[in-house]
PDB file of C-alpha atoms in Angstrom:
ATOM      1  CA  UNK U 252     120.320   1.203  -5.159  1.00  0.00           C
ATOM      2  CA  UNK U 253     123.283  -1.311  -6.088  1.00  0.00           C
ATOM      3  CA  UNK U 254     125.680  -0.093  -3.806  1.00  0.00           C
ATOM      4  CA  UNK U 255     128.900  -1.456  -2.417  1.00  0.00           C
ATOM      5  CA  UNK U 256     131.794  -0.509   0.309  1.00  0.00           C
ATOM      6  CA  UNK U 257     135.030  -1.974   0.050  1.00  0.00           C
ATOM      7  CA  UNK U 258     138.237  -1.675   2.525  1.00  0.00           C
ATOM      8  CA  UNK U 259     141.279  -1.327   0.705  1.00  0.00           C
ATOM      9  CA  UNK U 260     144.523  -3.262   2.073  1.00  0.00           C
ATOM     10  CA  UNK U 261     143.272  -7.397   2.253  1.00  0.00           C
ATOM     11  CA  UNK U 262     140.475  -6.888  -0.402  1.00  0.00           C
ATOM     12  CA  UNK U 263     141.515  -4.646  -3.451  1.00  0.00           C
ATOM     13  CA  UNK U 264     145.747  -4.778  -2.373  1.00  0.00           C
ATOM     14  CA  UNK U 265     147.565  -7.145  -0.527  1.00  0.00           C
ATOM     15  CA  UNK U 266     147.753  -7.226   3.207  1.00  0.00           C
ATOM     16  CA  UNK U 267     151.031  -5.462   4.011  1.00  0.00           C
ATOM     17  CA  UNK U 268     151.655  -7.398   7.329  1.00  0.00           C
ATOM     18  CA  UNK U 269     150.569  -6.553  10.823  1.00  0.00           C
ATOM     19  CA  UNK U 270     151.532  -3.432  12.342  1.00  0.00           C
ATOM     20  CA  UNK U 271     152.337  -2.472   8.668  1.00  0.00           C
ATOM     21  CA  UNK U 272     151.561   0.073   5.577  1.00  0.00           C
ATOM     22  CA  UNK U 273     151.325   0.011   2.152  1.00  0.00           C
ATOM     23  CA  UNK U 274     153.951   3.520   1.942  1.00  0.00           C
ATOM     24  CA  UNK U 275     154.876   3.537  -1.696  1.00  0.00           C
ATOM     25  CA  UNK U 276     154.327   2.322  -4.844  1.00  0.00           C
ATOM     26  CA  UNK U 277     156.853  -0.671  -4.872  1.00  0.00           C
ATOM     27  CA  UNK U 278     154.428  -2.175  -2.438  1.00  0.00           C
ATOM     28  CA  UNK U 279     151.040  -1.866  -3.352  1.00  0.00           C
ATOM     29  CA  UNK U 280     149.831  -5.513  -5.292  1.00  0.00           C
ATOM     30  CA  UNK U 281     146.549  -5.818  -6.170  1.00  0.00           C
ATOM     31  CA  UNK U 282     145.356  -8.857  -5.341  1.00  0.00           C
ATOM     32  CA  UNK U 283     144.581 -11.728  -7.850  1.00  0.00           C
ATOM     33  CA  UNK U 284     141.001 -10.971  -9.031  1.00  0.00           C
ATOM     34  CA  UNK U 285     140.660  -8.054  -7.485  1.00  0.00           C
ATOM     35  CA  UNK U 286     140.802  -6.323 -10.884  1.00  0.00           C
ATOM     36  CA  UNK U 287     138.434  -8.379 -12.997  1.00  0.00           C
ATOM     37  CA  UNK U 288     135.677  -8.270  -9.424  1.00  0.00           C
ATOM     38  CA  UNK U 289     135.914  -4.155  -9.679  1.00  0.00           C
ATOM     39  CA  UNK U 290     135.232  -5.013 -13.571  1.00  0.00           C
ATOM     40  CA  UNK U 291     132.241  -6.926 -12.799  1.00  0.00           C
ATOM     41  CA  UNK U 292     130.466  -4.342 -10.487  1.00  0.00           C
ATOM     42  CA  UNK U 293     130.982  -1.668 -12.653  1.00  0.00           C
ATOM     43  CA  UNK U 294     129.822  -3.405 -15.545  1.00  0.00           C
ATOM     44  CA  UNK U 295     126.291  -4.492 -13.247  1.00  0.00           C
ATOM     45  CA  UNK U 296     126.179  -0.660 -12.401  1.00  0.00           C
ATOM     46  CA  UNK U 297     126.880  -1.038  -9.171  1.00  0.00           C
ATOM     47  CA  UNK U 298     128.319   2.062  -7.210  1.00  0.00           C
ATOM     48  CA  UNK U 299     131.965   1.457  -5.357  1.00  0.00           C
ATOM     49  CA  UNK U 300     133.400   3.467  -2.552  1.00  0.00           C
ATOM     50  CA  UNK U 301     136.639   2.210  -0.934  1.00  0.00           C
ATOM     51  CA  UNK U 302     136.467   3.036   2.845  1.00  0.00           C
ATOM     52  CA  UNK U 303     140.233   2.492   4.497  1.00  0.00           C
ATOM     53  CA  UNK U 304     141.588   3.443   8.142  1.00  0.00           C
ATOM     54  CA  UNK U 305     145.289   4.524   7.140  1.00  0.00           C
ATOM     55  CA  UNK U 306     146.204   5.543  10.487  1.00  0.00           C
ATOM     56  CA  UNK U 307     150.427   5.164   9.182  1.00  0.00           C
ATOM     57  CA  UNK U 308     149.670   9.227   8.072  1.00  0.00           C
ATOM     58  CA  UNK U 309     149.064  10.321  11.845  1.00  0.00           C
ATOM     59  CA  UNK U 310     151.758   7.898  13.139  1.00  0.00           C
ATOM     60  CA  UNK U 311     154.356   9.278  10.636  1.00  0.00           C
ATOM     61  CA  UNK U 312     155.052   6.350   8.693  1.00  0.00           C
ATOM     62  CA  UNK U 313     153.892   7.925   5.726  1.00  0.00           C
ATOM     63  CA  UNK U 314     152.473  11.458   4.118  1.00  0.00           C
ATOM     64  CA  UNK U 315     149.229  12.265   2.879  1.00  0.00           C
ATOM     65  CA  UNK U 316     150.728  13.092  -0.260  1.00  0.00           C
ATOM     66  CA  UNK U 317     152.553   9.702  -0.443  1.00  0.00           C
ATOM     67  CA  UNK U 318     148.879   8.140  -0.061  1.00  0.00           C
ATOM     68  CA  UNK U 319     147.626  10.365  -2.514  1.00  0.00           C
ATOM     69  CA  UNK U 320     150.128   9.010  -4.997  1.00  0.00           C
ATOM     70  CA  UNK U 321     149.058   5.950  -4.315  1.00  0.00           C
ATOM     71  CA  UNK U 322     145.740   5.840  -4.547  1.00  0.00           C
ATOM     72  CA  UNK U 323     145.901   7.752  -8.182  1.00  0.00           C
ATOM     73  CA  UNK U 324     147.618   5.051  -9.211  1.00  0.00           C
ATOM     74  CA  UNK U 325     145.368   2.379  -7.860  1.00  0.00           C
ATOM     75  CA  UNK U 326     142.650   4.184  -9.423  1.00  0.00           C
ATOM     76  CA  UNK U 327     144.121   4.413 -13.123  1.00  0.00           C
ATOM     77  CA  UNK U 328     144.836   0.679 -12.722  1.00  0.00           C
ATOM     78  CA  UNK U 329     141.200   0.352 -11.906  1.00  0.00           C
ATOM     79  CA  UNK U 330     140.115   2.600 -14.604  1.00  0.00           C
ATOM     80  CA  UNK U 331     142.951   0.812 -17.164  1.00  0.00           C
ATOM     81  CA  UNK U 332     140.663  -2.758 -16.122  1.00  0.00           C
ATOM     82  CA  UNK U 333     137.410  -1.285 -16.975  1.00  0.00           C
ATOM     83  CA  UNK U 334     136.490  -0.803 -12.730  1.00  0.00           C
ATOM     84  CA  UNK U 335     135.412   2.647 -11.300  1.00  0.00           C
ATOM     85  CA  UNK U 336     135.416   3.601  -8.080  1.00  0.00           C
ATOM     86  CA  UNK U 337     132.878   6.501  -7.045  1.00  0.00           C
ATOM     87  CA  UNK U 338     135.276   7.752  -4.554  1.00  0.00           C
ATOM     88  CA  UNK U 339     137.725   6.970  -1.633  1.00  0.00           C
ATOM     89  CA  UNK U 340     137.252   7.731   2.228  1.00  0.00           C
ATOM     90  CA  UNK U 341     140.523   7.637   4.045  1.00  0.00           C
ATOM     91  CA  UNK U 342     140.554   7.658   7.801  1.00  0.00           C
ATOM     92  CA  UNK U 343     144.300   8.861   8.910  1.00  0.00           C
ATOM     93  CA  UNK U 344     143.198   9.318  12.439  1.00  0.00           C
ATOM     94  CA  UNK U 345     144.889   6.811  15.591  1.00  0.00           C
ATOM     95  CA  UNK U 346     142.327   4.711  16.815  1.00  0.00           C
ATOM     96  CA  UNK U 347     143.006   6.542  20.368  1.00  0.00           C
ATOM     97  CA  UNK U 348     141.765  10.201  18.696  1.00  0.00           C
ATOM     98  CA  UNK U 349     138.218   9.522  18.860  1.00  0.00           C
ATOM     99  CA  UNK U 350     136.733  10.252  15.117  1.00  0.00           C
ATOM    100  CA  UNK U 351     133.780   9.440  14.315  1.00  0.00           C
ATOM    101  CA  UNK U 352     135.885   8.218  10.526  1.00  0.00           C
ATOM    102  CA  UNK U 353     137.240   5.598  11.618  1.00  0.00           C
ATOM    103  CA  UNK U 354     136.155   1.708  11.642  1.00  0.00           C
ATOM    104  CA  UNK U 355     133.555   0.364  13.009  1.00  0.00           C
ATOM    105  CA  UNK U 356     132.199   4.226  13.553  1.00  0.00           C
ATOM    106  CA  UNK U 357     130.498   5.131  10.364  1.00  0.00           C
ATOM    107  CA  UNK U 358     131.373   8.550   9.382  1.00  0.00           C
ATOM    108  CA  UNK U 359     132.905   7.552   6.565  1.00  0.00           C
ATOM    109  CA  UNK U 360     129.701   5.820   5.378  1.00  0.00           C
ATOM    110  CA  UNK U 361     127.743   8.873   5.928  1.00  0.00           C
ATOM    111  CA  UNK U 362     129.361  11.035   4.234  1.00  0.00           C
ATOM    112  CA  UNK U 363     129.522   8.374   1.271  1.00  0.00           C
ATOM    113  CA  UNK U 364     125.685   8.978   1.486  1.00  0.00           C
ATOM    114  CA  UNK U 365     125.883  12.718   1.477  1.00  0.00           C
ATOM    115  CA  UNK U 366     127.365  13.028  -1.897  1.00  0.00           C
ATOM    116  CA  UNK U 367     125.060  11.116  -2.905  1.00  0.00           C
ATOM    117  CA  UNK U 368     122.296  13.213  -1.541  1.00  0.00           C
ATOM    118  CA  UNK U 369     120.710   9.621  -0.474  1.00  0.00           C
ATOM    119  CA  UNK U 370     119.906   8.682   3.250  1.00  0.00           C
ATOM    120  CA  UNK U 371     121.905   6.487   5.092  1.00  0.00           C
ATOM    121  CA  UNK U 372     118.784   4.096   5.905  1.00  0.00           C
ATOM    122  CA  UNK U 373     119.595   2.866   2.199  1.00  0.00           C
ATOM    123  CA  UNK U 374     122.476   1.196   3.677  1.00  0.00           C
ATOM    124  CA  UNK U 375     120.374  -2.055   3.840  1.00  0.00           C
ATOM    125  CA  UNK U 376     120.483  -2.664   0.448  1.00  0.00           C
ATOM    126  CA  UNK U 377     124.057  -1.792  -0.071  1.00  0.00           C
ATOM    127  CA  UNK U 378     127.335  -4.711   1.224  1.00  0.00           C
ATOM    128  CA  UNK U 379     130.483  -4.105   3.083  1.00  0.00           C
ATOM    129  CA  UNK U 380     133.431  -5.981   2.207  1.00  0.00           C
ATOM    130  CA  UNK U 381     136.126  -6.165   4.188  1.00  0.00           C
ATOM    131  CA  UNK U 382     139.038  -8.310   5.852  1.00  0.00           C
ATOM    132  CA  UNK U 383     138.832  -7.147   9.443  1.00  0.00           C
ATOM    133  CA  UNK U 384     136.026  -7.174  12.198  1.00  0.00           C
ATOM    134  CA  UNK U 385     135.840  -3.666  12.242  1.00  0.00           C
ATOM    135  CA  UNK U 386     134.931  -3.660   8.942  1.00  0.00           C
ATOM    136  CA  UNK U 387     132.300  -6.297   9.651  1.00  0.00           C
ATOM    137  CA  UNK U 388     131.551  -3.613  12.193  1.00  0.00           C
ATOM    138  CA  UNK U 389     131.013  -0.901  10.583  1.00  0.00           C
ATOM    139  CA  UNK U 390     128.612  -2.318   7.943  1.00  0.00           C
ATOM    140  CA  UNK U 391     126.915  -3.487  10.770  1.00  0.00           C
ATOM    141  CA  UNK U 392     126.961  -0.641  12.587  1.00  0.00           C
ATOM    142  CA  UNK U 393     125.308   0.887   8.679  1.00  0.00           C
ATOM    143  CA  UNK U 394     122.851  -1.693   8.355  1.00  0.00           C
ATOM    144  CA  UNK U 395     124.692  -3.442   5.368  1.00  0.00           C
ATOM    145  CA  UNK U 396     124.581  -6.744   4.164  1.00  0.00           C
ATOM    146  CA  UNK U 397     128.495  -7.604   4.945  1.00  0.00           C
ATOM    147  CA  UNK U 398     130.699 -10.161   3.446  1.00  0.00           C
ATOM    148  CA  UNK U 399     134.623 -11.168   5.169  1.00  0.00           C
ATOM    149  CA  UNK U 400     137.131 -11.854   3.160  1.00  0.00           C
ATOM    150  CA  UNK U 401     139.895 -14.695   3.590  1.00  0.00           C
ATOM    151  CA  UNK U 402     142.454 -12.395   1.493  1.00  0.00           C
ATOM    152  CA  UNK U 403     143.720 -10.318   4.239  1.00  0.00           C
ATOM    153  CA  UNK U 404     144.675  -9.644   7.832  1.00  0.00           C
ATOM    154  CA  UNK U 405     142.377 -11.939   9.473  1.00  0.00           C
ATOM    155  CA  UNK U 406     141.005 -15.512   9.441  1.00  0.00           C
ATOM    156  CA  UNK U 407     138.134 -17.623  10.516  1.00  0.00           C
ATOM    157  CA  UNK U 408     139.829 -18.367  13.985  1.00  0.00           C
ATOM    158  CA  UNK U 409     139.469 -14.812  14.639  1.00  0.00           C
ATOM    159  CA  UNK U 410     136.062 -14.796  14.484  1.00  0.00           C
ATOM    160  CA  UNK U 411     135.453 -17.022  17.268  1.00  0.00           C
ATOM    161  CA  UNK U 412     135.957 -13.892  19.274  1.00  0.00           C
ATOM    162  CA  UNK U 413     133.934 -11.150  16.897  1.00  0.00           C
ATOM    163  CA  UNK U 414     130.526  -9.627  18.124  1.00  0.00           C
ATOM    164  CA  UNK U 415     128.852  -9.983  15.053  1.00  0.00           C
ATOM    165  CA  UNK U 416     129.153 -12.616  12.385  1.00  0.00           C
ATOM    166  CA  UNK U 417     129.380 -11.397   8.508  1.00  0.00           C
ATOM    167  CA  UNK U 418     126.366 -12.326   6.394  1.00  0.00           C
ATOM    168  CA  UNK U 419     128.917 -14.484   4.112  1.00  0.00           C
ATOM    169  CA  UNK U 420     132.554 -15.755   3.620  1.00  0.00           C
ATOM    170  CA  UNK U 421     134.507 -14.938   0.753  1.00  0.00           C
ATOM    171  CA  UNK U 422     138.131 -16.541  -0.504  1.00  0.00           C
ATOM    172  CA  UNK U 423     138.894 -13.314  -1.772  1.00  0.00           C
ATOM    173  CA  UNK U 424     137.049 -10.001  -3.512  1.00  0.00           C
ATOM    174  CA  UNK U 425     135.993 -11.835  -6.988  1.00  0.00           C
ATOM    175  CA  UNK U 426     134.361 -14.639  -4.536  1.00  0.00           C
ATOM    176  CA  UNK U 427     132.885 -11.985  -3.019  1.00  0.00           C
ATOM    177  CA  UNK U 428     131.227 -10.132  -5.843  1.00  0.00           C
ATOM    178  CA  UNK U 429     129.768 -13.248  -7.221  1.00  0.00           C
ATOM    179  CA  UNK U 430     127.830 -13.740  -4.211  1.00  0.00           C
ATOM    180  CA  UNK U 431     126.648  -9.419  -4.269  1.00  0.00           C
ATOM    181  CA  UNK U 432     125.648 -10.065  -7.899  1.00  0.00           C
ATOM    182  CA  UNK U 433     123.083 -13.103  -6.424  1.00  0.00           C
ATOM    183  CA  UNK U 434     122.008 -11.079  -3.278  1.00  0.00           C
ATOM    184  CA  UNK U 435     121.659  -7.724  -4.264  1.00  0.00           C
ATOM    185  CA  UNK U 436     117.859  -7.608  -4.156  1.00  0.00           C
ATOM    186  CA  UNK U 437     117.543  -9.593  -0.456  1.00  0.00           C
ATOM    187  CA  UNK U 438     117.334  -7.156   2.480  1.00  0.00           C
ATOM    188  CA  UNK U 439     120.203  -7.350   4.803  1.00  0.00           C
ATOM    189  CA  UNK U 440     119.689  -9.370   7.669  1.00  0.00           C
ATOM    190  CA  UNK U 441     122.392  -9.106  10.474  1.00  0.00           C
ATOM    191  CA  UNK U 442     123.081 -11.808  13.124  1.00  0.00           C
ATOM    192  CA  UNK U 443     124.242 -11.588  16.603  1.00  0.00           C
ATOM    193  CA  UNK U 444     127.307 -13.551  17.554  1.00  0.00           C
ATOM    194  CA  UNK U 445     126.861 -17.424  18.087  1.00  0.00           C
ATOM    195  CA  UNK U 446     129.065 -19.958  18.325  1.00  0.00           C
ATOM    196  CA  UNK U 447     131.036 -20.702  14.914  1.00  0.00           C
TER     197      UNK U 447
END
């Protein structure tokens, strides 16, 4: 199965800032790239889900309907480019509400798996991209190969203090894909933290 995960705000759309949200249209850029890498993995047949904590919607920053707009837009862009994404897991919940949706938990993932009637012990063939270490987390916490951007909220300092270390280092999404597209076949194989 060519599979991939992908957060949303640091890989597809630029970071908004800490402590911020992408709210409207105005201010949701794709990143460089990003376009033409969603291009490639469609056109290798791989299958996309974007996995995102937008926790702004139970804070009241924002409406679900004003992420809805959003995201149809993002995805006609992506369609306009020649991408598809399968489909898009939002997790609106606070991190202090205990879901089992939001990153590193892997509900999201699941559920990805569910519609497409395929167990989640696949997840060892499929990547998680992401920006964040809970999104280093969660594929980790799936059993997915995982790759950590440079694009977005967070930076190799950070990773001094992580728990787990990603399987590889991207400068940004279309870095990324290039390295899924010579991977793919190897079986994921997670490391514990060490010093780096």
């Amino acid at each position: 199965m060519k599979l991939v995960f992908l957060d949303r705000d640091g890989v597809i759309n630029e970071f908004p800032g800490n402590g911020k949200y992408v709210t409207k249209l105005k201010e949701f850029h794709f990143i460089p790239g990003s376009l033409a890498a969603l291009r490639s993995l469609t056109k290798e047949h791989f299958t996309v889900f974007i996995i995102s904590n937008q926790a702004g919607v139970s804070k009241g920053v924002y409406t679900k309907e004003k992420l809805s707009h959003i995201t149809h837009n993002m995805l006609d862009k992506i369609r306009q480019s020649g991408g598809r994404i399968k489909r898009v897991f939002y997790c609106t919940h606070r991190s202090d509400e205990g879901c089992d949706c939001r990153k590193p938990e892997i509900g999201s993932v699941r559920k990805a798996f569910e519609t497409m009637n395929k167990s989640i012990r696949a997840a060892q063939k499929a990547f998680f991209v992401g920006d964040t270490e809970s999104d280093i987390l969660a594929g980790h916490n799936a059993g997915c190969k995982t790759i950590f951007v440079l694009s977005g909220r967070e930076d190799r300092r950070h990773m001094r203090a992580w728990t787990v270390r990603p399987d590889f280092i991207a400068a940004n999404l279309l870095e990324a894909v290039a390295i899924i597209s010579r991977n793919h076949a190897k079986p994921s194989r997670i490391r514990k933290k060490k010093n780096f």
